[in-house]
Tab-separated table of C-alpha atoms in Angstrom:
chain	number	residue	atom	x	y	z
L	249	MET	CA	-3.339	-10.003	-3.098
L	250	ILE	CA	-6.738	-11.414	-1.941
L	251	ASP	CA	-9.863	-10.112	-3.796
L	252	LEU	CA	-12.099	-9.855	-0.715
L	253	ASP	CA	-14.911	-8.435	-2.869
L	254	ALA	CA	-15.325	-11.413	-5.264
L	255	THR	CA	-18.318	-13.660	-4.721
L	256	GLY	CA	-17.597	-17.458	-4.255
L	257	PRO	CA	-14.339	-18.928	-2.899
L	258	VAL	CA	-11.685	-16.599	-2.031
L	259	ARG	CA	-8.493	-17.298	-4.162
L	260	ALA	CA	-4.987	-15.924	-3.909
L	261	ALA	CA	-4.027	-13.797	-6.828
L	262	PRO	CA	-0.294	-14.006	-8.198
L	263	ALA	CA	0.356	-10.316	-7.698
L	264	ARG	CA	3.142	-8.662	-5.501
L	265	ARG	CA	3.471	-4.965	-5.345
L	266	ARG	CA	4.729	-2.313	-2.936
L	267	PRO	CA	2.751	0.603	-1.920
L	268	TRP	CA	1.425	2.851	-4.488
L	269	TRP	CA	3.652	5.783	-3.774
L	270	LEU	CA	6.906	3.945	-3.565
L	271	PRO	CA	7.666	3.326	-7.334
L	272	GLY	CA	7.212	7.053	-8.105
L	273	LEU	CA	9.183	8.142	-5.120
L	274	LEU	CA	12.044	5.777	-5.728
L	275	ALA	CA	12.027	7.005	-9.336
L	276	VAL	CA	12.685	10.401	-8.390
L	277	VAL	CA	15.330	9.543	-5.667
L	278	LEU	CA	17.276	7.202	-7.938
L	279	LEU	CA	17.625	9.965	-10.540
L	280	LEU	CA	20.036	11.600	-8.203
L	281	PRO	CA	23.534	11.277	-9.040
L	282	GLY	CA	24.349	9.987	-5.427
L	283	SER	CA	22.954	9.946	-1.960
L	284	GLY	CA	24.708	13.286	-1.224
L	285	PRO	CA	26.489	14.457	1.996
L	286	MET	CA	25.146	13.719	5.506
L	287	THR	CA	24.523	16.877	7.086
L	288	ALA	CA	24.039	15.809	10.726
L	289	ASP	CA	27.088	16.935	12.860
L	290	PRO	CA	29.039	13.763	13.931
L	291	ALA	CA	30.146	15.331	16.963
L	292	SER	CA	26.676	15.946	18.484
L	293	GLY	CA	25.153	12.904	16.799
L	294	PRO	CA	21.354	12.829	15.818
L	295	PRO	CA	19.137	14.970	17.452
L	296	PRO	CA	16.957	13.315	20.295
L	297	PRO	CA	13.339	13.119	19.842
L	298	SER	CA	11.169	15.885	21.245
L	299	VAL	CA	8.532	13.520	22.570
L	300	VAL	CA	8.717	10.042	23.535
L	301	LEU	CA	5.347	8.169	23.971
L	302	GLU	CA	5.145	4.838	25.795
L	303	GLY	CA	2.266	2.388	25.380
L	304	ASP	CA	1.193	-1.159	26.060
L	305	GLY	CA	1.921	-2.895	22.693
L	306	ILE	CA	1.601	0.021	20.300
L	307	GLY	CA	0.641	-1.475	16.782
L	308	ASP	CA	-0.323	1.423	14.596
L	309	MET	CA	-0.418	5.167	14.540
L	310	ARG	CA	-1.963	8.031	12.542
L	311	ALA	CA	-1.992	11.803	12.612
L	312	ASP	CA	-4.715	14.329	11.984
L	313	GLY	CA	-3.910	17.839	12.183
L	314	ASP	CA	-2.131	18.415	15.638
L	315	THR	CA	-3.276	15.197	17.051
L	316	LEU	CA	-1.345	11.931	16.823
L	317	VAL	CA	-3.403	8.735	17.472
L	318	LEU	CA	-1.959	5.423	18.741
L	319	LEU	CA	-3.657	2.029	18.655
L	320	MET	CA	-2.207	-0.126	21.575
L	321	ARG	CA	-3.194	-3.544	22.588
L	322	THR	CA	-6.324	-2.624	24.704
L	323	ALA	CA	-6.800	0.952	23.920
L	324	VAL	CA	-6.574	3.816	21.345
L	325	ALA	CA	-5.246	7.130	22.486
L	326	ALA	CA	-4.742	10.731	21.170
L	327	TYR	CA	-2.006	13.138	21.939
L	328	ARG	CA	-1.824	16.748	21.223
L	329	MET	CA	1.430	17.860	19.414
L	330	PRO	CA	3.924	19.307	19.669
L	331	GLY	CA	3.967	18.766	23.633
L	332	GLY	CA	2.742	15.091	23.651
L	333	THR	CA	-0.074	15.893	26.144
L	334	ARG	CA	-2.607	13.020	26.120
L	335	ARG	CA	-6.126	14.366	25.071
L	336	TRP	CA	-8.019	11.064	25.734
L	337	SER	CA	-7.805	7.124	25.776
L	338	VAL	CA	-10.600	4.749	24.896
L	339	PRO	CA	-10.529	1.136	25.753
L	340	VAL	CA	-10.812	-1.404	22.706
L	341	GLU	CA	-10.774	-4.964	22.405
L	342	PRO	CA	-7.604	-6.869	21.226
L	343	GLY	CA	-7.580	-7.115	17.653
L	344	ALA	CA	-8.959	-3.638	16.888
L	345	ARG	CA	-7.451	-2.050	13.844
L	346	LEU	CA	-6.864	1.740	13.144
L	347	LEU	CA	-8.182	2.539	9.672
L	348	ALA	CA	-8.067	6.417	9.638
L	349	ALA	CA	-7.469	9.591	11.376
L	350	SER	CA	-8.672	12.420	9.301
L	351	HIS	CA	-11.501	14.995	9.020
L	352	GLY	CA	-11.750	15.143	12.832
L	353	ARG	CA	-12.477	11.357	13.048
L	354	VAL	CA	-10.590	8.207	14.071
L	355	VAL	CA	-11.999	5.279	12.527
L	356	LEU	CA	-11.593	1.644	13.914
L	357	ALA	CA	-12.550	-1.686	12.822
L	358	VAL	CA	-13.517	-3.664	15.924
L	359	GLU	CA	-15.212	-6.820	16.835
L	360	GLU	CA	-17.716	-7.330	19.711
L	361	PRO	CA	-16.495	-10.085	22.048
L	362	ALA	CA	-19.937	-11.225	23.140
L	363	THR	CA	-21.617	-11.465	19.657
L	364	ARG	CA	-18.491	-11.555	17.426
L	365	THR	CA	-20.082	-9.069	15.353
L	366	ALA	CA	-17.954	-6.797	13.324
L	367	ALA	CA	-18.297	-3.086	13.265
L	368	LEU	CA	-16.887	0.347	11.999
L	369	VAL	CA	-16.673	3.146	14.732
L	370	GLY	CA	-16.024	6.703	14.263
L	371	ILE	CA	-14.630	8.546	17.140
L	372	ASP	CA	-14.299	12.417	17.520
L	373	THR	CA	-10.491	13.136	17.211
L	374	ALA	CA	-10.759	16.189	19.711
L	375	THR	CA	-12.926	14.247	22.542
L	376	GLY	CA	-12.575	10.596	21.984
L	377	THR	CA	-16.374	10.443	21.981
L	378	GLU	CA	-17.986	7.724	19.789
L	379	VAL	CA	-19.742	9.850	16.978
L	380	TRP	CA	-21.050	6.840	14.646
L	381	ARG	CA	-21.105	3.016	14.341
L	382	ARG	CA	-21.955	0.731	11.524
L	383	ASP	CA	-22.419	-2.783	12.959
L	384	GLY	CA	-21.951	-5.704	10.567
L	385	SER	CA	-19.549	-3.647	8.298
L	386	VAL	CA	-15.810	-4.336	7.650
L	387	PRO	CA	-13.209	-2.291	5.686
L	388	SER	CA	-12.732	-3.225	2.105
L	389	PRO	CA	-9.886	-3.771	1.037
L	390	PRO	CA	-8.606	-4.629	4.460
L	391	SER	CA	-7.212	-1.188	4.962
L	392	GLY	CA	-10.625	0.432	3.888
L	393	GLU	CA	-8.413	2.982	2.002
L	394	GLY	CA	-10.432	5.290	-0.224
L	395	PRO	CA	-10.062	8.908	-1.468
L	396	PRO	CA	-9.774	11.715	1.331
L	397	GLY	CA	-12.728	11.679	3.678
L	398	LEU	CA	-14.034	8.275	2.466
L	399	LEU	CA	-13.990	4.705	3.859
L	400	LEU	CA	-14.548	1.727	1.634
L	401	ALA	CA	-16.653	-0.915	3.468
L	402	ARG	CA	-18.659	-4.019	2.870
L	403	ALA	CA	-21.234	-6.067	4.857
L	404	ASP	CA	-19.743	-8.828	7.054
L	405	ASP	CA	-21.608	-11.517	5.056
L	406	VAL	CA	-20.166	-13.528	2.228
L	407	ILE	CA	-23.714	-13.258	0.491
L	408	ASP	CA	-23.888	-9.592	0.489
L	409	GLY	CA	-21.153	-8.424	-1.830
L	410	ARG	CA	-22.170	-4.537	-1.867
L	411	LEU	CA	-19.305	-2.159	-1.756
L	412	LEU	CA	-20.074	0.994	0.399
L	413	GLY	CA	-18.513	4.433	0.227
L	414	LEU	CA	-18.779	5.859	3.861
L	415	ASP	CA	-18.296	9.296	4.885
L	416	VAL	CA	-15.587	9.435	7.456
L	417	ARG	CA	-17.239	12.246	9.468
L	418	THR	CA	-20.646	10.935	9.737
L	419	GLY	CA	-20.448	7.198	8.701
L	420	GLU	CA	-23.212	7.882	6.236
L	421	VAL	CA	-23.380	5.998	2.849
L	422	ARG	CA	-22.228	8.375	0.062
L	423	TRP	CA	-22.836	5.579	-2.610
L	424	GLN	CA	-23.112	1.628	-2.801
L	425	LEU	CA	-22.341	-0.839	-5.564
L	426	GLY	CA	-24.021	-4.217	-6.000
L	427	THR	CA	-22.284	-7.368	-6.543
L	428	PRO	CA	-19.946	-7.996	-9.608
L	429	SER	CA	-18.438	-11.083	-10.778
L	430	VAL	CA	-14.951	-9.920	-9.652
L	431	ARG	CA	-14.202	-6.383	-8.190
L	432	ARG	CA	-10.793	-4.923	-7.519
L	433	VAL	CA	-9.821	-1.464	-6.047
L	434	LEU	CA	-7.078	0.088	-8.008
L	435	ALA	CA	-4.409	2.626	-7.519
L	436	ALA	CA	-4.422	4.879	-10.449
L	437	ALA	CA	-2.231	7.641	-11.594
L	438	GLY	CA	-1.235	10.085	-8.984
L	439	GLY	CA	-2.410	7.717	-6.036
L	440	ARG	CA	-5.941	8.295	-7.041
L	441	ARG	CA	-8.273	5.241	-6.148
L	442	GLU	CA	-10.505	3.609	-8.648
L	443	ILE	CA	-12.859	0.571	-8.632
L	444	ALA	CA	-13.018	-1.896	-11.458
L	445	ASP	CA	-15.928	-4.186	-11.848
L	446	LEU	CA	-15.713	-7.159	-14.164
L	447	ASP	CA	-19.302	-8.531	-14.929
L	448	PRO	CA	-19.939	-12.172	-16.188
L	449	ASP	CA	-20.704	-10.736	-19.651
L	450	GLY	CA	-17.318	-9.484	-20.141
L	451	THR	CA	-17.892	-5.832	-19.510
L	452	LEU	CA	-15.328	-3.904	-17.501
L	453	LEU	CA	-16.502	-0.929	-15.510
L	454	ILE	CA	-13.837	1.494	-14.168
L	455	ARG	CA	-15.355	3.805	-11.437
L	456	ASP	CA	-13.897	6.876	-9.554
L	457	ALA	CA	-13.930	5.772	-6.049
L	458	GLY	CA	-14.806	9.119	-4.653
L	459	SER	CA	-18.197	9.183	-6.431
L	460	ALA	CA	-18.622	5.626	-7.899
L	461	ALA	CA	-19.245	7.207	-11.322
L	462	VAL	CA	-18.282	5.042	-14.213
L	463	VAL	CA	-15.166	6.910	-16.081
L	464	ARG	CA	-14.548	4.003	-18.435
L	465	THR	CA	-16.461	1.146	-20.162
L	466	VAL	CA	-14.895	-1.774	-21.989
L	467	ALA	CA	-16.479	-4.713	-23.864
L	468	LEU	CA	-14.395	-7.991	-23.654
L	469	PRO	CA	-16.202	-10.457	-25.803
L	470	GLY	CA	-15.377	-14.057	-25.254
L	471	LEU	CA	-13.761	-13.375	-22.061
L	472	GLY	CA	-14.531	-16.769	-20.314
L	473	ALA	CA	-13.984	-17.588	-16.630
L	474	VAL	CA	-11.973	-14.941	-14.666
L	475	ASP	CA	-11.105	-15.397	-11.126
L	476	GLY	CA	-9.035	-12.135	-10.673
L	477	PHE	CA	-7.643	-9.300	-12.875
L	478	ASP	CA	-5.544	-6.128	-12.584
L	479	VAL	CA	-5.166	-3.149	-14.790
L	480	ALA	CA	-2.098	-1.171	-16.143
L	481	GLY	CA	-2.921	1.598	-18.554
L	482	ASP	CA	-4.653	0.145	-21.582
L	483	ARG	CA	-3.779	-3.536	-20.589
L	484	LEU	CA	-5.899	-5.804	-18.506
L	485	LEU	CA	-4.328	-8.979	-17.037
L	486	VAL	CA	-6.771	-11.743	-16.200
L	487	TYR	CA	-6.241	-15.054	-14.467
L	488	HIS	CA	-8.111	-18.310	-13.871
L	489	PHE	CA	-7.993	-20.753	-11.050
L	490	GLU	CA	-9.001	-24.387	-10.324
L	491	ARG	CA	-9.174	-24.661	-6.496
L	492	THR	CA	-5.932	-22.741	-5.554
L	493	THR	CA	-4.083	-23.880	-8.775
L	494	LEU	CA	-3.461	-21.035	-11.279
L	495	LEU	CA	-4.502	-22.521	-14.581
L	496	ASP	CA	-3.874	-19.595	-17.096
L	497	SER	CA	-3.189	-15.910	-17.544
L	498	ALA	CA	-4.267	-13.601	-20.383
L	499	VAL	CA	-3.670	-9.941	-21.522
L	500	TYR	CA	-6.346	-7.846	-23.205
L	501	ASP	CA	-6.029	-4.417	-25.012
L	502	LEU	CA	-8.599	-2.175	-23.402
L	503	THR	CA	-8.655	0.264	-26.456
L	504	THR	CA	-10.085	-2.756	-28.570
L	505	GLY	CA	-11.172	-5.237	-26.191
L	506	ARG	CA	-9.109	-7.750	-28.008
L	507	ARG	CA	-7.153	-10.391	-26.238
L	508	LEU	CA	-3.431	-10.126	-27.155
L	509	TRP	CA	-2.295	-13.466	-25.790
L	510	GLN	CA	-2.906	-16.355	-23.246
L	511	ARG	CA	-0.355	-18.532	-21.516
L	512	THR	CA	-0.735	-21.502	-19.219
L	513	ALA	CA	2.969	-22.179	-18.894
L	514	MET	CA	3.287	-19.216	-16.581
L	515	ALA	CA	1.325	-20.955	-14.098
L	516	ALA	CA	4.113	-23.100	-12.739
L	517	ALA	CA	6.381	-20.111	-12.218
L	518	GLY	CA	4.023	-18.443	-10.054
L	519	GLY	CA	1.959	-16.318	-12.305
L	520	LEU	CA	2.170	-12.833	-13.742
L	521	TRP	CA	1.912	-9.265	-12.070
L	522	TRP	CA	2.360	-5.890	-13.234
L	523	CYS	CA	5.763	-4.223	-12.616
L	524	GLY	CA	4.950	-0.897	-13.961
L	525	THR	CA	3.793	-1.161	-17.572
L	526	LEU	CA	5.628	-4.496	-18.031
L	527	LEU	CA	4.823	-7.801	-16.604
L	528	CYS	CA	6.900	-10.025	-14.255
L	529	THR	CA	6.954	-13.535	-13.449
L	530	GLY	CA	9.390	-15.933	-11.687
L	531	THR	CA	10.334	-17.774	-8.608
L	532	VAL	CA	11.962	-17.058	-5.272
L	533	GLY	CA	15.065	-15.046	-6.011
L	534	ARG	CA	14.699	-14.973	-9.778
L	535	THR	CA	12.354	-12.619	-11.851
L	536	THR	CA	11.661	-12.381	-15.533
L	537	VAL	CA	10.263	-9.290	-17.357
L	538	VAL	CA	7.820	-10.188	-19.917
L	539	ASP	CA	6.540	-8.099	-22.855
L	540	PRO	CA	2.855	-7.348	-22.164
L	541	ASP	CA	1.906	-7.077	-25.889
L	542	THR	CA	3.388	-10.551	-27.020
L	543	GLY	CA	3.925	-12.503	-23.847
L	544	ASP	CA	7.583	-13.137	-24.795
L	545	PRO	CA	10.303	-12.853	-22.058
L	546	ARG	CA	12.682	-9.939	-22.301
L	547	TRP	CA	15.302	-10.715	-19.632
L	548	SER	CA	15.749	-12.143	-16.223
L	549	ILE	CA	17.604	-11.034	-13.072
L	550	THR	CA	18.646	-13.080	-10.121
L	551	GLY	CA	18.763	-11.861	-6.630
L	552	TRP	CA	16.738	-8.741	-6.891
L	553	THR	CA	13.140	-8.337	-6.254
L	554	ASP	CA	10.072	-5.984	-6.307
L	555	LEU	CA	10.711	-4.551	-9.657
L	556	GLY	CA	8.871	-1.464	-10.555
L	557	PRO	CA	8.646	1.548	-13.029
L	558	PHE	CA	11.306	4.140	-13.154
L	559	GLY	CA	10.540	6.496	-16.029
L	560	ASP	CA	10.998	6.146	-19.797
L	561	GLY	CA	12.944	2.986	-20.734
L	562	LEU	CA	13.981	2.279	-17.002
L	563	MET	CA	13.065	0.046	-14.180
L	564	TRP	CA	14.268	-0.211	-10.416
L	565	ALA	CA	14.684	-3.305	-8.460
L	566	THR	CA	15.363	-3.793	-4.691
L	567	GLU	CA	17.397	-6.358	-2.779
L	568	PRO	CA	17.614	-7.262	0.884
L	569	THR	CA	20.995	-6.732	2.505
L	570	PRO	CA	22.809	-9.931	3.392
L	571	ASP	CA	21.995	-9.508	7.023
L	572	THR	CA	18.499	-10.983	7.165
L	573	ALA	CA	17.760	-9.422	10.526
L	574	ASP	CA	18.185	-5.846	8.888
L	575	PRO	CA	15.750	-5.637	6.006
L	576	ALA	CA	17.132	-2.306	4.750
L	577	LEU	CA	17.116	-2.246	0.983
L	578	GLY	CA	19.619	-1.572	-1.522
L	579	ALA	CA	18.286	-0.673	-5.027
L	580	VAL	CA	19.447	-0.528	-8.655
L	581	VAL	CA	18.075	1.249	-11.787
L	582	LEU	CA	17.783	-1.193	-14.706
L	583	ASP	CA	17.303	-0.800	-18.597
L	584	ALA	CA	13.947	-2.037	-19.199
L	585	THR	CA	14.897	-3.512	-22.668
L	586	THR	CA	18.033	-5.341	-21.485
L	587	GLY	CA	18.001	-5.580	-17.505
L	588	ARG	CA	21.385	-3.998	-17.612
L	589	VAL	CA	22.411	-1.996	-14.293
L	590	VAL	CA	22.274	1.599	-15.097
L	591	ARG	CA	22.753	3.090	-11.542
L	592	ARG	CA	22.949	1.887	-7.990
L	593	PHE	CA	21.479	3.241	-4.884
L	594	GLY	CA	22.677	2.915	-1.322
L	595	PRO	CA	21.143	1.005	1.653
L	596	TRP	CA	18.553	3.620	2.739
L	597	ASP	CA	15.057	2.293	2.893
L	598	VAL	CA	12.615	4.892	1.480
L	599	VAL	CA	9.539	4.620	3.700
L	600	ALA	CA	7.408	7.732	3.040
L	601	ALA	CA	7.183	10.916	1.069
L	602	LEU	CA	7.942	14.178	2.718
L	603	PRO	CA	6.705	17.638	2.253
L	604	GLY	CA	9.110	19.907	0.254
L	605	HIS	CA	10.045	17.496	-2.570
L	606	ALA	CA	11.764	14.947	-0.171
L	607	ALA	CA	11.752	11.442	0.946
L	608	LEU	CA	11.791	9.855	4.581
L	609	VAL	CA	14.381	7.225	4.604
L	610	THR	CA	15.822	4.883	7.350
L	611	GLY	CA	19.033	3.001	7.658
L	612	ARG	CA	20.614	0.528	10.113
L	613	ASN	CA	23.070	2.094	12.501
L	614	PRO	CA	24.759	1.066	15.549
L	615	GLY	CA	22.107	1.525	18.391
L	616	GLY	CA	19.202	1.719	16.226
L	617	SER	CA	17.976	3.049	12.992
L	618	LEU	CA	18.948	6.549	11.542
L	619	VAL	CA	15.851	8.408	10.230
L	620	ALA	CA	16.633	10.910	7.542
L	621	ARG	CA	15.369	13.293	4.987
L	622	LEU	CA	16.512	13.016	1.496
L	623	ASP	CA	16.333	16.138	-0.451
L	624	LEU	CA	15.090	15.052	-4.107
L	625	THR	CA	16.542	18.087	-5.577
L	626	THR	CA	19.980	18.381	-4.127
L	627	GLY	CA	20.583	14.710	-3.197
L	628	ALA	CA	21.629	15.805	0.538
L	629	VAL	CA	20.728	13.450	3.320
L	630	THR	CA	19.828	15.251	6.670
L	631	VAL	CA	19.622	12.936	9.528
L	632	LEU	CA	16.653	13.644	11.750
L	633	GLY	CA	17.144	11.286	14.582
L	634	ARG	CA	17.822	7.741	15.729
L	635	THR	CA	15.147	5.365	16.909
L	636	GLU	CA	14.634	1.724	17.759
L	637	HIS	CA	15.424	-0.883	15.078
L	638	TRP	CA	15.618	-4.431	16.417
L	639	PRO	CA	14.260	-6.902	15.014
L	640	ALA	CA	13.037	-4.792	12.122
L	641	PRO	CA	13.205	-1.091	10.855
L	642	PRO	CA	10.699	1.343	12.578
L	643	LYS	CA	7.335	2.286	11.308
L	644	CYS	CA	7.316	5.982	10.510
L	645	LEU	CA	4.784	8.679	9.385
L	646	ALA	CA	5.279	12.170	8.481
L	647	THR	CA	3.254	15.251	8.200
L	648	ALA	CA	4.062	18.849	7.492
L	649	THR	CA	4.875	19.561	10.992
L	650	LEU	CA	6.250	16.270	12.582
L	651	LEU	CA	7.831	13.045	12.172
L	652	ALA	CA	6.987	9.777	14.379
L	653	CYS	CA	8.578	6.355	14.312
L	654	HIS	CA	7.908	3.504	16.528
L	655	ARG	CA	8.792	0.109	17.435
L	656	GLU	CA	8.172	-0.622	21.108
L	657	ARG	CA	7.604	3.149	21.794
L	658	VAL	CA	6.883	6.282	19.753
L	659	SER	CA	9.607	8.881	19.010
L	660	VAL	CA	8.582	12.302	17.686
L	661	TRP	CA	10.460	14.900	16.058
L	662	GLN	CA	9.304	18.207	14.821
L	663	LEU	CA	10.049	19.049	11.213
């Protein structure tokens, strides 16, 4: 993780995490007694897509209502669903990024080739007309992801550390924050976004990302130099660098402001990161779970990675399959106290949440990837279709009405 809003030299933080929704989603999935029956008819095979969209170097996609937006190498285009009729296409310079498609707007991060000036651009989803532009602004964090209808941005200037909350529809500034010592954008409970500012005097301010209103203030006396931090519940993890070398990590109790412990030996092992409400440390292929209140190691596991929360007293871990060309994941549920394997989950890769208490999963299959709906109540797996796979699984998104997956082209199914 890179703290792009911190002033001074940018340093890599020793944190690894999967998307905010995945631990909770996997937690529900793994509670099922098994993956359930495959309900696709083997005689007829997976249903073909209702629409296939071609493009030059499709790199990203978003959906807004009945419109599917594709970012290609030199253009961004919108298609009306379910028929797939193209509404409009607008040229963009190579390197443009698709940040959002919501509230009737498509938002891009672009760079003017002549001046090398960065800009954020809002385009009308229905017509392709540019509605607003903010020159000199870039998304922050890199995705610009904020609460619904809001984009997080900052000035493209290392001196100006202001953080802006931009209205997706108008591009207007709803709020702005000055320069703290260190700043983090956090994924709080339920996927809610929060902004945490740690000032030089040891004051931690946690704000609601929708309004920038302070929702929590904690005084941390004697904090000292901090180059990065992360929050899990009532515990604060901080770390300190010298150049690019991690010197030490410490954990604080946010209810009292007291430092619980500090370690320097962890630096050689790659630092610490939150894996749910516990801490993890380790090297490639081996992870050690650490008690956040004492810093004492609890247990280690080899060959499994991406540990995360799984409800009371449990954790989950994932493992790449032996075929490195196929990064579909297996998963296990672990006892958080001992590391003992409690339950195993098959090689489906959970990629998104679906409406109706379900998960979207993909799995390698001859001829491509199977894309399926996993019912979280019954455990039944319904194959929705087959799409491209090589050399990696497809990227998929799902709304209440459609499923779209892409590698070289976009396949769309109606849900």
